[in-house]
Coordinates of C-alpha atoms in Angstrom, one line a residue:
M1 CA 128.0 21.1 85.9
A2 CA 125.2 21.1 88.5
T3 CA 122.6 21.4 85.8
D4 CA 124.1 18.5 83.8
Q5 CA 124.1 16.2 86.9
L6 CA 120.5 17.3 87.6
N7 CA 119.3 16.2 84.2
S8 CA 121.2 13.0 84.0
D9 CA 119.8 11.9 87.4
R10 CA 116.3 12.9 86.5
R11 CA 115.7 11.8 82.9
K12 CA 114.4 8.3 83.9
N13 CA 111.4 9.7 85.7
M14 CA 110.7 12.8 83.6
P15 CA 107.6 13.0 81.3
C16 CA 108.5 12.6 77.7
S17 CA 108.4 16.3 77.0
S18 CA 110.8 17.2 79.8
A19 CA 113.1 14.2 79.1
T20 CA 113.8 15.4 75.6
A21 CA 115.2 18.7 76.9
T22 CA 119.0 18.9 76.8
P23 CA 121.0 20.1 79.8
A24 CA 121.8 23.3 77.8
E25 CA 118.1 23.9 77.1
I26 CA 117.2 23.4 80.8
A27 CA 120.0 25.8 81.8
Q28 CA 118.7 28.4 79.4
A29 CA 115.2 27.9 80.8
V30 CA 116.4 28.3 84.4
L31 CA 118.2 31.5 83.5
A32 CA 115.1 32.9 81.8
V33 CA 113.0 32.2 85.0
L34 CA 115.7 33.7 87.3
S35 CA 115.8 36.8 85.0
G36 CA 112.1 37.4 85.7
T37 CA 110.1 35.5 83.0
P38 CA 107.2 33.6 84.5
L39 CA 108.0 30.0 85.1
D40 CA 104.9 28.6 83.4
Q41 CA 105.6 30.7 80.3
V42 CA 109.2 29.5 80.1
A43 CA 108.0 25.9 80.7
A44 CA 105.5 26.1 77.8
E45 CA 108.0 27.7 75.4
K46 CA 110.7 25.2 76.2
D47 CA 108.3 22.2 76.4
I48 CA 109.4 21.3 79.9
E49 CA 107.1 20.3 82.8
S50 CA 106.6 23.2 85.2
A51 CA 107.4 21.1 88.2
D52 CA 110.6 19.9 86.7
L53 CA 111.6 23.4 85.8
A54 CA 110.8 24.6 89.3
D55 CA 113.0 21.9 90.7
A56 CA 115.8 22.8 88.3
C57 CA 115.6 26.4 89.4
Q58 CA 115.9 25.5 93.0
T59 CA 118.9 23.1 92.4
Y60 CA 120.6 25.7 90.2
Q61 CA 120.2 28.4 92.9
Q62 CA 121.4 26.2 95.7
A63 CA 124.5 25.0 93.8
G64 CA 125.3 28.5 92.7
L65 CA 124.9 29.9 96.2
A66 CA 127.2 27.2 97.6
A67 CA 129.8 28.0 95.0
L68 CA 129.6 31.7 95.6
E69 CA 129.9 31.2 99.4
A70 CA 133.0 29.1 98.9
H71 CA 134.4 31.6 96.5
A72 CA 133.7 34.5 98.8
E73 CA 135.3 32.8 101.8
H74 CA 138.4 32.4 99.7
D75 CA 138.4 36.0 98.2
W76 CA 137.1 38.1 101.1
Y77 CA 138.3 38.5 104.7
Q78 CA 135.5 39.6 107.0
V79 CA 135.8 41.0 110.5
S80 CA 133.1 42.1 112.9
L81 CA 134.1 45.1 115.0
E82 CA 132.6 46.1 118.3
L83 CA 133.1 49.7 119.3
P84 CA 133.5 51.0 122.9
T85 CA 130.3 52.2 124.5
G86 CA 129.3 55.6 123.3
D87 CA 131.7 55.8 120.4
S88 CA 130.5 56.9 117.0
V89 CA 130.6 54.4 114.1
E90 CA 131.2 57.3 111.7
H91 CA 134.1 58.8 113.8
T92 CA 135.7 55.4 114.2
M93 CA 135.5 54.7 110.4
T94 CA 136.5 58.1 109.2
A95 CA 139.2 59.1 111.7
I96 CA 140.7 55.7 112.8
L97 CA 140.0 52.6 110.8
A98 CA 139.7 53.9 107.2
P99 CA 143.1 55.6 107.2
R100 CA 144.8 52.4 108.4
L101 CA 143.0 50.4 105.8
Q102 CA 144.0 52.9 103.1
Q103 CA 147.6 52.6 104.2
L104 CA 147.4 48.8 103.6
Q105 CA 145.8 49.4 100.2
D106 CA 148.5 51.9 99.3
T107 CA 151.2 49.5 100.1
G108 CA 149.5 46.7 98.2
D109 CA 148.7 44.5 101.2
I110 CA 145.0 44.7 100.4
T111 CA 143.3 45.6 97.1
A112 CA 139.8 46.7 98.2
W113 CA 137.6 46.9 101.2
W114 CA 134.1 48.0 102.2
F115 CA 131.9 48.2 105.3
I116 CA 128.4 47.6 106.5
R117 CA 126.8 48.9 109.7
K118 CA 125.9 46.0 112.0
T119 CA 125.0 46.3 115.6
P120 CA 127.0 46.6 117.9
G121 CA 129.5 48.1 115.4
L122 CA 130.6 47.3 111.9
R123 CA 131.4 44.5 109.5
V124 CA 134.4 45.1 107.2
R125 CA 135.1 43.0 104.2
I126 CA 138.6 43.0 102.7
T127 CA 140.1 41.4 99.6
P128 CA 142.1 39.3 99.0
G129 CA 141.0 36.8 101.6
N130 CA 144.5 35.9 102.7
T131 CA 145.3 39.2 104.3
A132 CA 145.1 38.2 107.9
A133 CA 148.8 38.7 108.5
A134 CA 148.5 42.4 107.3
V135 CA 145.1 43.2 108.9
E136 CA 145.1 41.5 112.2
P137 CA 148.0 43.4 113.8
V138 CA 146.3 46.6 112.9
L139 CA 143.1 45.5 114.6
D140 CA 144.9 44.3 117.7
E141 CA 146.6 47.6 117.9
L142 CA 143.3 49.4 117.8
V143 CA 141.9 47.3 120.6
T144 CA 145.0 48.0 122.7
S145 CA 144.6 51.7 122.1
G146 CA 140.9 51.6 123.0
A147 CA 139.7 52.6 119.6
L148 CA 137.9 49.2 119.3
A149 CA 136.3 47.2 122.1
S150 CA 136.9 43.9 120.3
W151 CA 137.1 42.3 116.9
R152 CA 136.6 38.8 115.5
R153 CA 137.0 37.1 112.2
T154 CA 133.7 35.8 110.8
R155 CA 132.6 34.1 107.6
Y156 CA 131.4 36.2 104.8
E157 CA 128.2 34.9 103.2
P158 CA 127.3 37.2 100.2
E159 CA 123.6 37.7 99.4
A160 CA 124.2 36.3 96.0
M161 CA 120.6 35.5 95.1
A162 CA 119.5 39.0 96.1
F163 CA 122.1 40.7 93.8
G164 CA 121.6 38.4 90.8
G165 CA 124.1 35.6 91.1
Q166 CA 127.9 35.7 90.5
P167 CA 127.9 38.4 87.8
G168 CA 125.6 40.6 89.9
M169 CA 127.7 40.0 93.0
A170 CA 130.9 41.1 91.3
I171 CA 129.1 44.3 90.2
A172 CA 127.9 44.8 93.8
H173 CA 131.3 44.3 95.3
K174 CA 132.8 47.0 93.0
L175 CA 130.1 49.4 93.9
F176 CA 130.2 48.6 97.6
S177 CA 133.9 49.5 97.7
A178 CA 133.5 52.7 95.8
D179 CA 130.4 53.7 97.8
S180 CA 132.2 53.1 101.1
H181 CA 135.1 55.3 100.2
H182 CA 132.9 58.1 98.9
I183 CA 130.7 58.0 102.0
L184 CA 133.6 58.3 104.3
A185 CA 135.0 61.3 102.3
Y186 CA 131.5 62.9 102.5
L187 CA 131.3 62.3 106.3
R188 CA 134.7 64.1 106.7
Q189 CA 133.2 67.3 105.4
S190 CA 131.9 69.7 108.0
Q191 CA 129.5 71.4 105.7
P192 CA 128.8 69.3 102.6
A193 CA 127.1 71.0 99.6
I194 CA 124.0 68.8 99.9
G195 CA 122.4 66.7 102.6
R196 CA 122.9 62.9 102.7
R197 CA 119.2 62.2 102.0
E198 CA 119.1 64.4 98.9
L199 CA 122.4 63.2 97.6
S200 CA 121.3 59.6 98.1
I201 CA 118.2 60.1 96.0
L202 CA 120.3 61.6 93.2
L203 CA 122.9 58.7 93.3
C204 CA 120.2 56.1 93.3
T205 CA 118.5 57.8 90.3
A206 CA 121.8 57.9 88.5
M207 CA 122.1 54.1 89.0
F208 CA 118.5 53.5 87.8
R209 CA 119.0 55.7 84.7
G210 CA 122.3 54.0 84.0
A211 CA 120.4 50.7 84.1
G212 CA 118.0 52.1 81.4
Q213 CA 115.0 52.4 83.8
E214 CA 112.3 54.7 82.7
W215 CA 110.2 57.0 84.9
F216 CA 107.6 54.5 86.1
E217 CA 110.1 51.7 86.2
C218 CA 112.0 53.8 88.7
G219 CA 108.8 54.2 90.6
D220 CA 108.5 50.4 90.7
I221 CA 112.0 50.2 92.2
W222 CA 111.1 52.6 94.9
H223 CA 108.0 50.6 95.6
R224 CA 110.0 47.5 96.0
V225 CA 112.2 49.3 98.5
S226 CA 109.2 50.5 100.4
Q227 CA 107.9 46.9 100.7
T228 CA 110.9 46.1 102.8
R229 CA 110.3 49.2 104.9
P230 CA 106.6 49.0 106.0
K231 CA 105.3 52.4 107.1
P232 CA 103.6 52.5 110.5
A233 CA 100.0 53.6 110.4
D234 CA 100.8 56.6 112.6
V235 CA 103.5 58.0 110.3
A236 CA 102.0 60.7 108.1
S237 CA 103.2 61.5 104.6
S238 CA 105.0 64.8 104.3
A239 CA 103.8 67.2 101.5
E240 CA 107.0 69.1 101.9
L241 CA 109.1 66.0 101.4
A242 CA 107.0 65.0 98.4
T243 CA 107.6 68.3 96.8
Q244 CA 111.3 68.1 97.4
L245 CA 111.5 64.5 96.0
A246 CA 109.4 65.5 93.0
T247 CA 112.2 67.9 92.1
L248 CA 115.1 65.6 92.9
L249 CA 113.7 62.7 91.0
T250 CA 113.4 64.7 87.8
H251 CA 116.9 66.2 87.9
D252 CA 119.5 65.0 85.4
P253 CA 121.8 62.8 87.5
R254 CA 124.3 61.9 84.8
P255 CA 128.0 62.3 86.0
A256 CA 128.6 64.9 83.2
G257 CA 125.2 66.5 83.6
P258 CA 124.2 69.9 85.0
L259 CA 124.5 68.9 88.6
F260 CA 127.6 66.6 88.7
G261 CA 129.4 68.0 85.6
N262 CA 132.4 70.3 85.7
E263 CA 130.4 73.5 86.2
G264 CA 127.7 71.9 88.4
P265 CA 127.1 72.6 92.1
L266 CA 127.8 68.9 92.9
T267 CA 130.9 68.4 90.7
A268 CA 132.9 67.3 93.8
F269 CA 130.6 64.2 93.9
A270 CA 130.9 63.4 90.2
P271 CA 133.1 60.3 90.8
W272 CA 130.5 59.0 93.3
A273 CA 127.7 59.5 90.8
N274 CA 129.8 57.9 88.1
A275 CA 130.2 54.8 90.3
F276 CA 126.5 54.4 90.6
H277 CA 125.8 55.2 87.0
D278 CA 128.4 52.7 85.8
A279 CA 127.0 50.0 88.2
G280 CA 123.6 50.5 86.6
C281 CA 125.0 50.3 83.1
V282 CA 126.8 47.0 83.8
L283 CA 123.7 45.6 85.5
A284 CA 121.7 46.4 82.5
T285 CA 124.2 44.6 80.3
A286 CA 124.1 41.5 82.5
G287 CA 120.3 41.6 82.5
N288 CA 120.1 41.9 78.8
D289 CA 122.5 39.0 78.1
G290 CA 120.8 36.7 80.6
T291 CA 123.6 36.4 83.1
L292 CA 121.8 38.3 85.8
H293 CA 119.8 35.7 87.7
R294 CA 117.2 38.0 89.2
G295 CA 115.0 40.8 87.8
I296 CA 117.0 44.0 87.5
R297 CA 114.6 46.1 89.4
S298 CA 114.7 43.8 92.4
V299 CA 118.5 43.9 92.3
L300 CA 118.5 47.7 92.1
A301 CA 116.2 47.9 95.1
H302 CA 118.6 45.8 97.1
H303 CA 121.4 48.1 96.2
V304 CA 119.4 51.0 97.6
I305 CA 119.0 49.2 100.9
F306 CA 122.7 48.4 101.2
H307 CA 123.7 52.0 100.2
W308 CA 121.3 53.5 102.8
N309 CA 122.8 51.3 105.5
R310 CA 126.4 52.4 104.7
L311 CA 125.2 56.0 104.5
G312 CA 123.7 55.8 107.9
L313 CA 120.1 56.7 107.1
T314 CA 117.9 55.7 110.0
L315 CA 115.1 53.2 109.4
P316 CA 112.3 55.8 109.8
T317 CA 114.2 58.0 107.2
Q318 CA 114.5 55.1 104.8
T319 CA 110.8 54.3 105.3
I320 CA 109.5 57.7 104.5
L321 CA 111.9 58.3 101.6
A322 CA 111.0 55.0 99.9
H323 CA 107.2 55.4 100.3
T324 CA 107.3 59.1 99.3
A325 CA 109.4 58.5 96.2
A326 CA 107.2 55.7 95.1
G327 CA 104.1 57.8 95.7
V328 CA 105.5 60.8 93.9
I329 CA 106.1 58.8 90.8
A330 CA 102.9 56.8 90.9
G331 CA 100.9 60.0 91.2
S332 CA 102.7 61.9 88.4
E333 CA 102.4 62.4 84.7
V334 CA 104.9 60.6 82.5
V335 CA 108.3 62.4 82.5

């Protein structure tokens, strides 16, 4: 609808070549650009002026973002939680908040939820959006008991453009929910079979491979992550970490593979690996059919950043992991 209006308003002033493009043709051109094809290339192929196509892309993104925000506000209930001074985010989530939310999910009052770490505490997103009557008494009770310092309802604004538009956001929400639950189960273990850094690399690799990304394409994803985590000049690379990652990055991370399969040492984490692998597969399908409105490697890189936040990896740890992983692949032979 937004694209149709755009073209009807603009046809009077368009050059002849752009004016002959139908709304459907311009919509296809916009989707091609948002999927990663260079704008000038698409403009030449579709016989549309580059400036007109750039304007159409901007209008399409703005209209889509507004629609997604309105949709998210209706479908998701978001609360910002502040913890008492000195309390652990992980203890609050695993021992106090998550069990209460799970009770609400078991009784059908809510259908899904996930969290993100946000100073001074947490942000929790719950669906459906009309769950205030079920959720707010629980939060009030936790404030009264001292488990929470305060809470407030806030508006959820999904990073729709970063995750590829509405189809990509739906995929992201499903993975966010699964990842949150698996992270909390992991954090409840006193001696997990693998460290969170190492497990994270395997999970992300499972997602990349599920998305059909080859060895050096995976390296490009890690490079994109590293660009959001600049490495200070005084932080030296670790040869030991590079050796560890060189091994981890070449492991078979399939849910039914030698690590996560029934006889594997990490079989307890197979459902977690499966969630990441499936997200990658669905993203690849969306990318291939043109419904993912951003390049798939950029979307995958954004998933890594959100996963690391939930998992609780510190910024220095994220930085050294991303740079080292990118460097290991860039300096390797083809695998």
